[in-house]
mmCIF file with all atom_site columns, C-alpha atoms in Angstrom:
data_model
loop_
_atom_site.group_PDB
_atom_site.id
_atom_site.type_symbol
_atom_site.label_atom_id
_atom_site.label_alt_id
_atom_site.label_comp_id
_atom_site.label_asym_id
_atom_site.label_entity_id
_atom_site.label_seq_id
_atom_site.pdbx_PDB_ins_code
_atom_site.Cartn_x
_atom_site.Cartn_y
_atom_site.Cartn_z
_atom_site.occupancy
_atom_site.B_iso_or_equiv
_atom_site.pdbx_formal_charge
_atom_site.auth_seq_id
_atom_site.auth_comp_id
_atom_site.auth_asym_id
_atom_site.auth_atom_id
_atom_site.pdbx_PDB_model_num
ATOM 1   C CA . ASN A 1 1   ? 8.329   18.094  -30.083 1.00 67.00 ? 611 ASN A CA 1
ATOM 2   C CA . ALA A 1 2   ? 6.992   14.623  -30.582 1.00 74.00 ? 612 ALA A CA 1
ATOM 3   C CA . GLY A 1 3   ? 6.931   13.519  -27.022 1.00 92.00 ? 613 GLY A CA 1
ATOM 4   C CA . VAL A 1 4   ? 7.224   9.691   -26.927 1.00 95.00 ? 614 VAL A CA 1
ATOM 5   C CA . THR A 1 5   ? 7.549   7.614   -30.386 1.00 96.00 ? 615 THR A CA 1
ATOM 6   C CA . GLN A 1 6   ? 7.329   3.988   -30.582 1.00 97.00 ? 616 GLN A CA 1
ATOM 7   C CA . THR A 1 7   ? 8.203   2.141   -33.831 1.00 96.00 ? 617 THR A CA 1
ATOM 8   C CA . PRO A 1 8   ? 7.018   -0.061  -35.357 1.00 96.00 ? 618 PRO A CA 1
ATOM 9   C CA . LYS A 1 9   ? 3.295   0.307   -34.859 1.00 96.00 ? 619 LYS A CA 1
ATOM 10  C CA . PHE A 1 10  ? 2.469   -3.570  -36.031 1.00 96.00 ? 620 PHE A CA 1
ATOM 11  C CA . GLN A 1 11  ? 4.539   -6.214  -36.228 1.00 96.00 ? 621 GLN A CA 1
ATOM 12  C CA . VAL A 1 12  ? 4.263   -9.986  -36.885 1.00 97.00 ? 622 VAL A CA 1
ATOM 13  C CA . LEU A 1 13  ? 7.102   -12.400 -35.784 1.00 96.00 ? 623 LEU A CA 1
ATOM 14  C CA . LYS A 1 14  ? 7.405   -16.465 -36.128 1.00 97.00 ? 624 LYS A CA 1
ATOM 15  C CA . THR A 1 15  ? 8.240   -18.163 -32.959 1.00 97.00 ? 625 THR A CA 1
ATOM 16  C CA . GLY A 1 16  ? 12.029  -17.931 -32.160 1.00 97.00 ? 626 GLY A CA 1
ATOM 17  C CA . GLN A 1 17  ? 12.598  -15.055 -34.362 1.00 97.00 ? 627 GLN A CA 1
ATOM 18  C CA . SER A 1 18  ? 14.171  -11.715 -32.662 1.00 96.00 ? 628 SER A CA 1
ATOM 19  C CA . MET A 1 19  ? 13.299  -8.154  -32.724 1.00 96.00 ? 629 MET A CA 1
ATOM 20  C CA . THR A 1 20  ? 13.589  -4.822  -31.101 1.00 97.00 ? 630 THR A CA 1
ATOM 21  C CA . LEU A 1 21  ? 10.954  -2.309  -30.300 1.00 98.00 ? 631 LEU A CA 1
ATOM 22  C CA . GLN A 1 22  ? 12.297  1.163   -30.331 1.00 98.00 ? 632 GLN A CA 1
ATOM 23  C CA . CYS A 1 23  ? 11.154  3.753   -27.814 1.00 98.00 ? 633 CYS A CA 1
ATOM 24  C CA . ALA A 1 24  ? 12.206  7.457   -28.045 1.00 97.00 ? 634 ALA A CA 1
ATOM 25  C CA . GLN A 1 25  ? 11.614  10.723  -26.192 1.00 96.00 ? 635 GLN A CA 1
ATOM 26  C CA . ASP A 1 26  ? 12.435  14.240  -26.886 1.00 94.00 ? 636 ASP A CA 1
ATOM 27  C CA . MET A 1 27  ? 11.262  15.510  -23.306 1.00 93.00 ? 637 MET A CA 1
ATOM 28  C CA . ASN A 1 28  ? 14.450  14.979  -21.504 1.00 92.00 ? 638 ASN A CA 1
ATOM 29  C CA . HIS A 1 29  ? 12.952  12.455  -18.996 1.00 92.00 ? 639 HIS A CA 1
ATOM 30  C CA . GLU A 1 30  ? 15.276  10.463  -16.719 1.00 91.00 ? 640 GLU A CA 1
ATOM 31  C CA . TYR A 1 31  ? 12.604  7.810   -16.067 1.00 91.00 ? 641 TYR A CA 1
ATOM 32  C CA . MET A 1 32  ? 11.553  5.235   -19.032 1.00 93.00 ? 642 MET A CA 1
ATOM 33  C CA . SER A 1 33  ? 9.716   2.064   -18.864 1.00 94.00 ? 643 SER A CA 1
ATOM 34  C CA . TRP A 1 34  ? 8.041   -0.515  -20.840 1.00 96.00 ? 644 TRP A CA 1
ATOM 35  C CA . TYR A 1 35  ? 4.621   -2.233  -20.281 1.00 96.00 ? 645 TYR A CA 1
ATOM 36  C CA . ARG A 1 36  ? 2.615   -4.940  -21.895 1.00 97.00 ? 646 ARG A CA 1
ATOM 37  C CA . GLN A 1 37  ? -1.150  -4.935  -22.347 1.00 96.00 ? 647 GLN A CA 1
ATOM 38  C CA . ASP A 1 38  ? -3.228  -8.047  -22.537 1.00 94.00 ? 648 ASP A CA 1
ATOM 39  C CA . PRO A 1 39  ? -7.038  -8.551  -22.334 1.00 87.00 ? 649 PRO A CA 1
ATOM 40  C CA . GLY A 1 40  ? -8.219  -9.044  -18.572 1.00 83.00 ? 650 GLY A CA 1
ATOM 41  C CA . MET A 1 41  ? -4.651  -8.755  -17.357 1.00 84.00 ? 651 MET A CA 1
ATOM 42  C CA . GLY A 1 42  ? -4.312  -4.923  -17.488 1.00 86.00 ? 652 GLY A CA 1
ATOM 43  C CA . LEU A 1 43  ? -0.923  -3.311  -18.013 1.00 93.00 ? 653 LEU A CA 1
ATOM 44  C CA . ARG A 1 44  ? 2.084   -4.858  -16.414 1.00 93.00 ? 654 ARG A CA 1
ATOM 45  C CA . LEU A 1 45  ? 5.466   -3.418  -16.042 1.00 92.00 ? 655 LEU A CA 1
ATOM 46  C CA . ILE A 1 46  ? 8.150   -5.266  -17.930 1.00 95.00 ? 656 ILE A CA 1
ATOM 47  C CA . HIS A 1 47  ? 11.367  -3.393  -17.509 1.00 95.00 ? 657 HIS A CA 1
ATOM 48  C CA . TYR A 1 48  ? 12.193  0.185   -16.373 1.00 93.00 ? 658 TYR A CA 1
ATOM 49  C CA . SER A 1 49  ? 15.412  2.990   -16.357 1.00 93.00 ? 659 SER A CA 1
ATOM 50  C CA . VAL A 1 50  ? 15.759  5.600   -13.718 1.00 89.00 ? 660 VAL A CA 1
ATOM 51  C CA . GLY A 1 51  ? 18.603  7.032   -16.227 1.00 90.00 ? 661 GLY A CA 1
ATOM 52  C CA . ALA A 1 52  ? 21.174  6.322   -18.918 1.00 93.00 ? 662 ALA A CA 1
ATOM 53  C CA . GLY A 1 53  ? 22.934  3.033   -17.607 1.00 94.00 ? 663 GLY A CA 1
ATOM 54  C CA . ILE A 1 54  ? 20.748  1.984   -15.317 1.00 93.00 ? 664 ILE A CA 1
ATOM 55  C CA . THR A 1 55  ? 17.748  -0.417  -15.789 1.00 94.00 ? 665 THR A CA 1
ATOM 56  C CA . ASP A 1 56  ? 15.974  -2.869  -13.532 1.00 93.00 ? 666 ASP A CA 1
ATOM 57  C CA . GLN A 1 57  ? 13.247  -5.668  -13.812 1.00 93.00 ? 667 GLN A CA 1
ATOM 58  C CA . GLY A 1 58  ? 9.436   -5.189  -13.473 1.00 90.00 ? 668 GLY A CA 1
ATOM 59  C CA . GLU A 1 59  ? 6.877   -7.697  -12.781 1.00 89.00 ? 669 GLU A CA 1
ATOM 60  C CA . VAL A 1 60  ? 7.028   -9.715  -16.096 1.00 94.00 ? 670 VAL A CA 1
ATOM 61  C CA . PRO A 1 61  ? 10.774  -9.252  -17.510 1.00 95.00 ? 671 PRO A CA 1
ATOM 62  C CA . ASN A 1 62  ? 11.383  -12.777 -18.624 1.00 95.00 ? 672 ASN A CA 1
ATOM 63  C CA . GLY A 1 63  ? 12.032  -13.131 -22.288 1.00 96.00 ? 673 GLY A CA 1
ATOM 64  C CA . TYR A 1 64  ? 12.774  -9.432  -22.720 1.00 97.00 ? 674 TYR A CA 1
ATOM 65  C CA . ASN A 1 65  ? 16.327  -7.350  -22.489 1.00 97.00 ? 675 ASN A CA 1
ATOM 66  C CA . VAL A 1 66  ? 16.677  -3.560  -22.250 1.00 97.00 ? 676 VAL A CA 1
ATOM 67  C CA . SER A 1 67  ? 19.699  -1.302  -22.140 1.00 96.00 ? 677 SER A CA 1
ATOM 68  C CA . ARG A 1 68  ? 19.833  2.405   -21.861 1.00 96.00 ? 678 ARG A CA 1
ATOM 69  C CA . SER A 1 69  ? 22.808  4.176   -23.299 1.00 96.00 ? 679 SER A CA 1
ATOM 70  C CA . THR A 1 70  ? 21.156  7.649   -23.853 1.00 96.00 ? 680 THR A CA 1
ATOM 71  C CA . THR A 1 71  ? 18.716  9.704   -22.278 1.00 95.00 ? 681 THR A CA 1
ATOM 72  C CA . GLU A 1 72  ? 16.296  9.578   -25.513 1.00 96.00 ? 682 GLU A CA 1
ATOM 73  C CA . ASP A 1 73  ? 16.215  5.847   -26.294 1.00 97.00 ? 683 ASP A CA 1
ATOM 74  C CA . PHE A 1 74  ? 15.092  2.796   -24.455 1.00 98.00 ? 684 PHE A CA 1
ATOM 75  C CA . PRO A 1 75  ? 14.721  -0.116  -26.762 1.00 98.00 ? 685 PRO A CA 1
ATOM 76  C CA . LEU A 1 76  ? 13.024  -3.505  -25.724 1.00 98.00 ? 686 LEU A CA 1
ATOM 77  C CA . ARG A 1 77  ? 14.582  -6.661  -27.198 1.00 97.00 ? 687 ARG A CA 1
ATOM 78  C CA . LEU A 1 78  ? 12.862  -10.143 -27.891 1.00 96.00 ? 688 LEU A CA 1
ATOM 79  C CA . LEU A 1 79  ? 15.673  -12.594 -28.241 1.00 91.00 ? 689 LEU A CA 1
ATOM 80  C CA . SER A 1 80  ? 13.440  -15.562 -29.048 1.00 96.00 ? 690 SER A CA 1
ATOM 81  C CA . ALA A 1 81  ? 9.686   -14.525 -29.609 1.00 96.00 ? 691 ALA A CA 1
ATOM 82  C CA . ALA A 1 82  ? 7.191   -16.810 -28.215 1.00 97.00 ? 692 ALA A CA 1
ATOM 83  C CA . PRO A 1 83  ? 3.407   -16.824 -28.844 1.00 96.00 ? 693 PRO A CA 1
ATOM 84  C CA . SER A 1 84  ? 2.713   -15.714 -25.137 1.00 96.00 ? 694 SER A CA 1
ATOM 85  C CA . GLN A 1 85  ? 4.527   -12.513 -26.125 1.00 97.00 ? 695 GLN A CA 1
ATOM 86  C CA . THR A 1 86  ? 1.777   -11.621 -28.489 1.00 97.00 ? 696 THR A CA 1
ATOM 87  C CA . SER A 1 87  ? 0.511   -8.371  -26.862 1.00 97.00 ? 697 SER A CA 1
ATOM 88  C CA . VAL A 1 88  ? 0.616   -4.599  -27.151 1.00 97.00 ? 698 VAL A CA 1
ATOM 89  C CA . TYR A 1 89  ? 3.606   -2.855  -25.647 1.00 98.00 ? 699 TYR A CA 1
ATOM 90  C CA . PHE A 1 90  ? 3.702   0.679   -24.550 1.00 97.00 ? 700 PHE A CA 1
ATOM 91  C CA . CYS A 1 91  ? 6.638   3.031   -23.661 1.00 96.00 ? 701 CYS A CA 1
ATOM 92  C CA . ALA A 1 92  ? 6.397   5.410   -20.916 1.00 93.00 ? 702 ALA A CA 1
ATOM 93  C CA . THR A 1 93  ? 8.412   8.341   -19.421 1.00 93.00 ? 703 THR A CA 1
ATOM 94  C CA . SER A 1 94  ? 8.322   10.627  -16.691 1.00 90.00 ? 704 SER A CA 1
ATOM 95  C CA . SER A 1 95  ? 10.519  13.566  -15.559 1.00 86.00 ? 705 SER A CA 1
ATOM 96  C CA . THR A 1 96  ? 12.084  12.404  -12.305 1.00 75.00 ? 706 THR A CA 1
ATOM 97  C CA . GLY A 1 97  ? 12.209  9.375   -10.299 1.00 63.00 ? 707 GLY A CA 1
ATOM 98  C CA . GLY A 1 98  ? 9.077   8.049   -11.584 1.00 60.00 ? 708 GLY A CA 1
ATOM 99  C CA . THR A 1 99  ? 6.737   9.843   -9.533  1.00 70.00 ? 709 THR A CA 1
ATOM 100 C CA . ASP A 1 100 ? 5.354   12.593  -11.889 1.00 82.00 ? 710 ASP A CA 1
ATOM 101 C CA . THR A 1 101 ? 2.881   12.206  -14.600 1.00 86.00 ? 711 THR A CA 1
ATOM 102 C CA . GLN A 1 102 ? 3.476   9.295   -16.997 1.00 88.00 ? 712 GLN A CA 1
ATOM 103 C CA . TYR A 1 103 ? 3.594   10.123  -20.731 1.00 91.00 ? 713 TYR A CA 1
ATOM 104 C CA . PHE A 1 104 ? 2.510   6.942   -23.049 1.00 93.00 ? 714 PHE A CA 1
ATOM 105 C CA . GLY A 1 105 ? 3.773   6.246   -26.685 1.00 95.00 ? 715 GLY A CA 1
ATOM 106 C CA . PRO A 1 106 ? 1.207   5.003   -29.013 1.00 94.00 ? 716 PRO A CA 1
ATOM 107 C CA . GLY A 1 107 ? 1.906   1.321   -28.490 1.00 96.00 ? 717 GLY A CA 1
ATOM 108 C CA . THR A 1 108 ? 3.373   -1.423  -30.785 1.00 97.00 ? 718 THR A CA 1
ATOM 109 C CA . ARG A 1 109 ? 0.968   -4.565  -31.516 1.00 96.00 ? 719 ARG A CA 1
ATOM 110 C CA . LEU A 1 110 ? 3.230   -7.237  -31.627 1.00 97.00 ? 720 LEU A CA 1
ATOM 111 C CA . THR A 1 111 ? 1.692   -10.887 -32.851 1.00 97.00 ? 721 THR A CA 1
ATOM 112 C CA . VAL A 1 112 ? 3.908   -14.048 -32.524 1.00 97.00 ? 722 VAL A CA 1
ATOM 113 C CA . LEU A 1 113 ? 2.871   -16.908 -34.482 1.00 96.00 ? 723 LEU A CA 1
ATOM 114 C CA . LYS B 2 1   ? 2.167   -6.461  -3.052  1.00 85.00 ? 80  LYS B CA 1
ATOM 115 C CA . GLN B 2 2   ? 0.191   -3.745  -4.484  1.00 90.00 ? 81  GLN B CA 1
ATOM 116 C CA . GLU B 2 3   ? -3.256  -4.553  -6.344  1.00 93.00 ? 82  GLU B CA 1
ATOM 117 C CA . VAL B 2 4   ? -5.650  -2.070  -7.890  1.00 96.00 ? 83  VAL B CA 1
ATOM 118 C CA . THR B 2 5   ? -9.148  -2.880  -8.361  1.00 97.00 ? 84  THR B CA 1
ATOM 119 C CA . GLN B 2 6   ? -11.572 -1.002  -10.734 1.00 97.00 ? 85  GLN B CA 1
ATOM 120 C CA . ILE B 2 7   ? -15.189 -1.954  -10.477 1.00 94.00 ? 86  ILE B CA 1
ATOM 121 C CA . PRO B 2 8   ? -17.373 -2.164  -12.857 1.00 93.00 ? 87  PRO B CA 1
ATOM 122 C CA . ALA B 2 9   ? -15.436 -3.220  -15.648 1.00 94.00 ? 88  ALA B CA 1
ATOM 123 C CA . ALA B 2 10  ? -18.012 -1.684  -17.766 1.00 95.00 ? 89  ALA B CA 1
ATOM 124 C CA . LEU B 2 11  ? -20.492 1.287   -17.459 1.00 95.00 ? 90  LEU B CA 1
ATOM 125 C CA . SER B 2 12  ? -23.034 2.891   -19.819 1.00 97.00 ? 91  SER B CA 1
ATOM 126 C CA . VAL B 2 13  ? -24.875 5.971   -19.339 1.00 96.00 ? 92  VAL B CA 1
ATOM 127 C CA . PRO B 2 14  ? -27.066 8.614   -20.961 1.00 96.00 ? 93  PRO B CA 1
ATOM 128 C CA . GLU B 2 15  ? -25.412 11.717  -22.248 1.00 97.00 ? 94  GLU B CA 1
ATOM 129 C CA . GLY B 2 16  ? -25.580 14.773  -19.648 1.00 97.00 ? 95  GLY B CA 1
ATOM 130 C CA . GLU B 2 17  ? -25.398 12.070  -16.655 1.00 96.00 ? 96  GLU B CA 1
ATOM 131 C CA . ASN B 2 18  ? -22.888 12.976  -13.843 1.00 97.00 ? 97  ASN B CA 1
ATOM 132 C CA . LEU B 2 19  ? -21.084 9.909   -13.170 1.00 95.00 ? 98  LEU B CA 1
ATOM 133 C CA . VAL B 2 20  ? -18.365 8.525   -10.774 1.00 97.00 ? 99  VAL B CA 1
ATOM 134 C CA . LEU B 2 21  ? -15.774 5.942   -11.476 1.00 97.00 ? 100 LEU B CA 1
ATOM 135 C CA . ASN B 2 22  ? -14.102 4.135   -8.353  1.00 97.00 ? 101 ASN B CA 1
ATOM 136 C CA . CYS B 2 23  ? -10.494 2.759   -7.854  1.00 98.00 ? 102 CYS B CA 1
ATOM 137 C CA . SER B 2 24  ? -9.292  1.024   -4.733  1.00 98.00 ? 103 SER B CA 1
ATOM 138 C CA . PHE B 2 25  ? -5.806  -0.034  -3.726  1.00 97.00 ? 104 PHE B CA 1
ATOM 139 C CA . THR B 2 26  ? -4.325  -2.459  -1.239  1.00 96.00 ? 105 THR B CA 1
ATOM 140 C CA . ASP B 2 27  ? -1.370  -0.754  0.072   1.00 92.00 ? 106 ASP B CA 1
ATOM 141 C CA . SER B 2 28  ? -1.640  2.913   1.349   1.00 92.00 ? 107 SER B CA 1
ATOM 142 C CA . ALA B 2 29  ? 2.016   3.622   1.251   1.00 91.00 ? 108 ALA B CA 1
ATOM 143 C CA . ILE B 2 30  ? 1.553   5.458   -2.305  1.00 92.00 ? 109 ILE B CA 1
ATOM 144 C CA . TYR B 2 31  ? 3.448   8.232   -3.895  1.00 90.00 ? 110 TYR B CA 1
ATOM 145 C CA . ASN B 2 32  ? 0.899   9.397   -6.018  1.00 92.00 ? 111 ASN B CA 1
ATOM 146 C CA . LEU B 2 33  ? -2.431  7.959   -7.879  1.00 95.00 ? 112 LEU B CA 1
ATOM 147 C CA . GLN B 2 34  ? -3.016  8.683   -11.698 1.00 95.00 ? 113 GLN B CA 1
ATOM 148 C CA . TRP B 2 35  ? -6.215  8.483   -13.780 1.00 97.00 ? 114 TRP B CA 1
ATOM 149 C CA . PHE B 2 36  ? -5.648  7.750   -17.478 1.00 96.00 ? 115 PHE B CA 1
ATOM 150 C CA . ARG B 2 37  ? -7.938  7.564   -20.456 1.00 97.00 ? 116 ARG B CA 1
ATOM 151 C CA . GLN B 2 38  ? -7.479  5.109   -23.285 1.00 95.00 ? 117 GLN B CA 1
ATOM 152 C CA . ASP B 2 39  ? -9.352  5.115   -26.580 1.00 95.00 ? 118 ASP B CA 1
ATOM 153 C CA . PRO B 2 40  ? -9.508  1.911   -28.529 1.00 91.00 ? 119 PRO B CA 1
ATOM 154 C CA . GLY B 2 41  ? -6.349  1.126   -30.435 1.00 87.00 ? 120 GLY B CA 1
ATOM 155 C CA . LYS B 2 42  ? -4.408  4.034   -28.987 1.00 89.00 ? 121 LYS B CA 1
ATOM 156 C CA . GLY B 2 43  ? -2.013  4.847   -25.968 1.00 91.00 ? 122 GLY B CA 1
ATOM 157 C CA . LEU B 2 44  ? -2.826  6.169   -22.558 1.00 93.00 ? 123 LEU B CA 1
ATOM 158 C CA . THR B 2 45  ? -3.570  9.846   -21.908 1.00 93.00 ? 124 THR B CA 1
ATOM 159 C CA . SER B 2 46  ? -2.895  10.982  -18.521 1.00 93.00 ? 125 SER B CA 1
ATOM 160 C CA . LEU B 2 47  ? -5.915  13.032  -16.981 1.00 96.00 ? 126 LEU B CA 1
ATOM 161 C CA . LEU B 2 48  ? -5.063  13.922  -13.442 1.00 96.00 ? 127 LEU B CA 1
ATOM 162 C CA . LEU B 2 49  ? -2.331  13.080  -11.205 1.00 94.00 ? 128 LEU B CA 1
ATOM 163 C CA . ILE B 2 50  ? -2.843  13.433  -7.284  1.00 94.00 ? 129 ILE B CA 1
ATOM 164 C CA . GLN B 2 51  ? 0.190   13.408  -5.255  1.00 92.00 ? 130 GLN B CA 1
ATOM 165 C CA . SER B 2 52  ? -0.309  11.358  -2.070  1.00 91.00 ? 131 SER B CA 1
ATOM 166 C CA . SER B 2 53  ? -0.204  14.500  0.102   1.00 92.00 ? 132 SER B CA 1
ATOM 167 C CA . GLN B 2 54  ? -3.431  16.044  -1.796  1.00 94.00 ? 133 GLN B CA 1
ATOM 168 C CA . ARG B 2 55  ? -7.262  15.197  -1.542  1.00 95.00 ? 134 ARG B CA 1
ATOM 169 C CA . GLU B 2 56  ? -8.244  15.930  -4.880  1.00 95.00 ? 135 GLU B CA 1
ATOM 170 C CA . GLN B 2 57  ? -7.308  17.484  -8.435  1.00 96.00 ? 136 GLN B CA 1
ATOM 171 C CA . THR B 2 58  ? -9.765  18.974  -10.809 1.00 97.00 ? 137 THR B CA 1
ATOM 172 C CA . SER B 2 59  ? -9.343  19.600  -14.681 1.00 96.00 ? 138 SER B CA 1
ATOM 173 C CA . GLY B 2 60  ? -12.105 20.913  -16.445 1.00 96.00 ? 139 GLY B CA 1
ATOM 174 C CA . ARG B 2 61  ? -15.267 18.538  -15.871 1.00 97.00 ? 140 ARG B CA 1
ATOM 175 C CA . LEU B 2 62  ? -12.940 16.086  -14.318 1.00 97.00 ? 141 LEU B CA 1
ATOM 176 C CA . ASN B 2 63  ? -12.416 15.944  -10.391 1.00 98.00 ? 142 ASN B CA 1
ATOM 177 C CA . ALA B 2 64  ? -10.535 13.190  -8.913  1.00 97.00 ? 143 ALA B CA 1
ATOM 178 C CA . SER B 2 65  ? -10.279 12.578  -5.244  1.00 97.00 ? 144 SER B CA 1
ATOM 179 C CA . LEU B 2 66  ? -7.851  10.504  -2.937  1.00 97.00 ? 145 LEU B CA 1
ATOM 180 C CA . ASP B 2 67  ? -8.536  8.942   0.305   1.00 96.00 ? 146 ASP B CA 1
ATOM 181 C CA . LYS B 2 68  ? -5.149  7.537   0.971   1.00 93.00 ? 147 LYS B CA 1
ATOM 182 C CA . SER B 2 69  ? -6.079  5.750   4.695   1.00 92.00 ? 148 SER B CA 1
ATOM 183 C CA . SER B 2 70  ? -8.978  3.698   3.139   1.00 95.00 ? 149 SER B CA 1
ATOM 184 C CA . GLY B 2 71  ? -7.182  2.893   -0.514  1.00 96.00 ? 150 GLY B CA 1
ATOM 185 C CA . ARG B 2 72  ? -9.929  4.655   -2.388  1.00 97.00 ? 151 ARG B CA 1
ATOM 186 C CA . SER B 2 73  ? -10.035 7.144   -5.288  1.00 98.00 ? 152 SER B CA 1
ATOM 187 C CA . THR B 2 74  ? -12.873 8.489   -7.330  1.00 98.00 ? 153 THR B CA 1
ATOM 188 C CA . LEU B 2 75  ? -12.968 10.120  -10.688 1.00 98.00 ? 154 LEU B CA 1
ATOM 189 C CA . TYR B 2 76  ? -16.045 12.435  -11.165 1.00 98.00 ? 155 TYR B CA 1
ATOM 190 C CA . ILE B 2 77  ? -16.955 13.354  -14.728 1.00 97.00 ? 156 ILE B CA 1
ATOM 191 C CA . ALA B 2 78  ? -19.680 16.266  -14.771 1.00 97.00 ? 157 ALA B CA 1
ATOM 192 C CA . ALA B 2 79  ? -22.400 16.484  -17.629 1.00 97.00 ? 158 ALA B CA 1
ATOM 193 C CA . SER B 2 80  ? -20.996 13.365  -19.535 1.00 97.00 ? 159 SER B CA 1
ATOM 194 C CA . GLN B 2 81  ? -20.709 13.529  -23.357 1.00 97.00 ? 160 GLN B CA 1
ATOM 195 C CA . PRO B 2 82  ? -20.351 11.032  -26.059 1.00 97.00 ? 161 PRO B CA 1
ATOM 196 C CA . GLY B 2 83  ? -16.904 12.208  -26.620 1.00 97.00 ? 162 GLY B CA 1
ATOM 197 C CA . ASP B 2 84  ? -16.038 10.865  -22.922 1.00 97.00 ? 163 ASP B CA 1
ATOM 198 C CA . SER B 2 85  ? -16.900 7.279   -24.237 1.00 97.00 ? 164 SER B CA 1
ATOM 199 C CA . ALA B 2 86  ? -13.376 5.440   -23.627 1.00 97.00 ? 165 ALA B CA 1
ATOM 200 C CA . THR B 2 87  ? -11.537 3.191   -21.107 1.00 97.00 ? 166 THR B CA 1
ATOM 201 C CA . TYR B 2 88  ? -10.550 4.721   -17.904 1.00 98.00 ? 167 TYR B CA 1
ATOM 202 C CA . LEU B 2 89  ? -7.613  3.201   -16.084 1.00 97.00 ? 168 LEU B CA 1
ATOM 203 C CA . CYS B 2 90  ? -6.462  4.134   -12.444 1.00 97.00 ? 169 CYS B CA 1
ATOM 204 C CA . ALA B 2 91  ? -2.798  3.614   -11.429 1.00 95.00 ? 170 ALA B CA 1
ATOM 205 C CA . VAL B 2 92  ? -0.904  3.971   -8.247  1.00 94.00 ? 171 VAL B CA 1
ATOM 206 C CA . MET B 2 93  ? 2.657   4.596   -7.882  1.00 90.00 ? 172 MET B CA 1
ATOM 207 C CA . SER B 2 94  ? 4.319   3.031   -4.769  1.00 85.00 ? 173 SER B CA 1
ATOM 208 C CA . GLY B 2 95  ? 7.338   0.875   -3.607  1.00 76.00 ? 174 GLY B CA 1
ATOM 209 C CA . ALA B 2 96  ? 11.129  1.152   -3.286  1.00 65.00 ? 175 ALA B CA 1
ATOM 210 C CA . ASN B 2 97  ? 11.758  1.617   -6.978  1.00 66.00 ? 176 ASN B CA 1
ATOM 211 C CA . SER B 2 98  ? 8.535   3.842   -7.980  1.00 69.00 ? 177 SER B CA 1
ATOM 212 C CA . LYS B 2 99  ? 6.612   1.181   -9.636  1.00 80.00 ? 178 LYS B CA 1
ATOM 213 C CA . LEU B 2 100 ? 3.012   2.081   -11.366 1.00 87.00 ? 179 LEU B CA 1
ATOM 214 C CA . THR B 2 101 ? 0.274   -0.507  -10.746 1.00 91.00 ? 180 THR B CA 1
ATOM 215 C CA . PHE B 2 102 ? -2.602  -0.400  -12.899 1.00 94.00 ? 181 PHE B CA 1
ATOM 216 C CA . GLY B 2 103 ? -6.350  -1.184  -12.580 1.00 96.00 ? 182 GLY B CA 1
ATOM 217 C CA . LYS B 2 104 ? -7.664  -3.378  -15.380 1.00 95.00 ? 183 LYS B CA 1
ATOM 218 C CA . GLY B 2 105 ? -9.906  -0.050  -16.302 1.00 96.00 ? 184 GLY B CA 1
ATOM 219 C CA . ILE B 2 106 ? -13.644 0.553   -16.803 1.00 96.00 ? 185 ILE B CA 1
ATOM 220 C CA . THR B 2 107 ? -14.991 0.810   -20.232 1.00 96.00 ? 186 THR B CA 1
ATOM 221 C CA . LEU B 2 108 ? -17.464 3.625   -20.438 1.00 97.00 ? 187 LEU B CA 1
ATOM 222 C CA . SER B 2 109 ? -19.966 4.290   -22.856 1.00 97.00 ? 188 SER B CA 1
ATOM 223 C CA . VAL B 2 110 ? -21.925 7.579   -23.096 1.00 97.00 ? 189 VAL B CA 1
ATOM 224 C CA . ARG B 2 111 ? -25.236 7.082   -25.220 1.00 96.00 ? 190 ARG B CA 1
ATOM 225 C CA . PRO B 2 112 ? -26.266 10.205  -27.124 1.00 94.00 ? 191 PRO B CA 1
#
């Protein structure tokens, strides 16, 4: 039982490049979400999903795309990276409707040059 | 819009001290409140979850209380140890789409 896994752990991109941050969970949780953590800003919700095929925007969705084709996976796509997207990204899951305990992955540290 | 505040941003105490970390939120219409711990360079670990109908939760040396009407929660740590040194974040679940709003955290240092 791996819980919530995120890959890669570290990534350096150049402005304009694209990439996908991977998040996978083996807890059969319906609710999955992506946060970014920046110094002085705290954690902010980017996108979330209440189940396969259903996604919605959070507080800071611009520049990011998501899809949820399976219960287990919730990838976050940066189509054209910008220096403002330099941050630590966390994926989180919970069992039902987002009202239960949230389980976080170890994070991906992204630097955009 | 829900806002969560944690003051102070940092706290340093000697080992063995009992301490209280505070969290306040602006909208009392919450589903639950969670306290998390984050070690440097790591993800978040859930410590305690208090549902909106509950007043407190306990786990070992930790006790969290919730006063929804006043928009406040406290995390009580008994007999602090150097291993308790970390950042403690408070988060509330609220809104039509069950969004989690975080405070900026309190960085705790327990001196041996």
